[in-house]
Amino acid sequence: FTGSAFGSAAIWQYESLKSRVQTYFEEARADWMDKMRPQKRGDLRKQVNSWWNNLTEGQRTVTGIIAANVFVFCLWRLPGMRRIMFTYFTSNPSSRALCSPMLLSTFSHFSLFHMAANMYVLWSFSSSIVSLLGCEQFIAVYLSAGVISTFVSYVAKMATGRFEPSLGA
């Protein structure tokens, strides 16, 4: 999984750089069109765009991860989703599904405090680590760390004989 994550991140990084170079040259040719386009309306849209544009690249990257964690947290609150959540969003070495929960449990938090603390810490160091690695490699590290920590949890559960489900990275 880790090899695939970093390989995909390298391809994504290459394609992103290629796209930025192409966009740069296209924008240089199309600057004169900006004066002819109608301006978009809406104060809320302007505020959201202003907020988004003021974020660092790391904070923008982590915003997607936080959104995924909040979405999964909300799914835990839906009674009809409980069975699916326990099957695929908790890790347990005695479960039928072993591989997908290794990744999906990374986004799973049952306690609001647990999720808020983890997301705050992630947000706090996101700018520096993304500027060092790039957003693609950071996402590969995040996903790989989640899978590896779940694997270590599987090994610890097998060694101790305790097979209760767990969630989170």
PDB file of C-alpha atoms in Angstrom, residues 10 21 56 92 108 143-144 153:
ATOM      1  CA  ALA A  10       4.938  11.022  -7.527  1.00  0.00           C
ATOM      2  CA  VAL A  21       3.210  25.201 -16.244  1.00  0.00           C
ATOM      3  CA  THR A  56      -1.469  28.023   3.031  1.00  0.00           C
ATOM      4  CA  ASN A  92     -10.200  -5.953  13.975  1.00  0.00           C
ATOM      5  CA  SER A 108     -12.819   7.143  11.883  1.00  0.00           C
ATOM      6  CA  LEU A 143      -2.448   7.399   4.395  1.00  0.00           C
ATOM      7  CA  SER A 144       0.609   5.169   4.816  1.00  0.00           C
ATOM      8  CA  SER A 153      -2.540  -2.674  16.003  1.00  0.00           C
TER       9      SER A 153
END
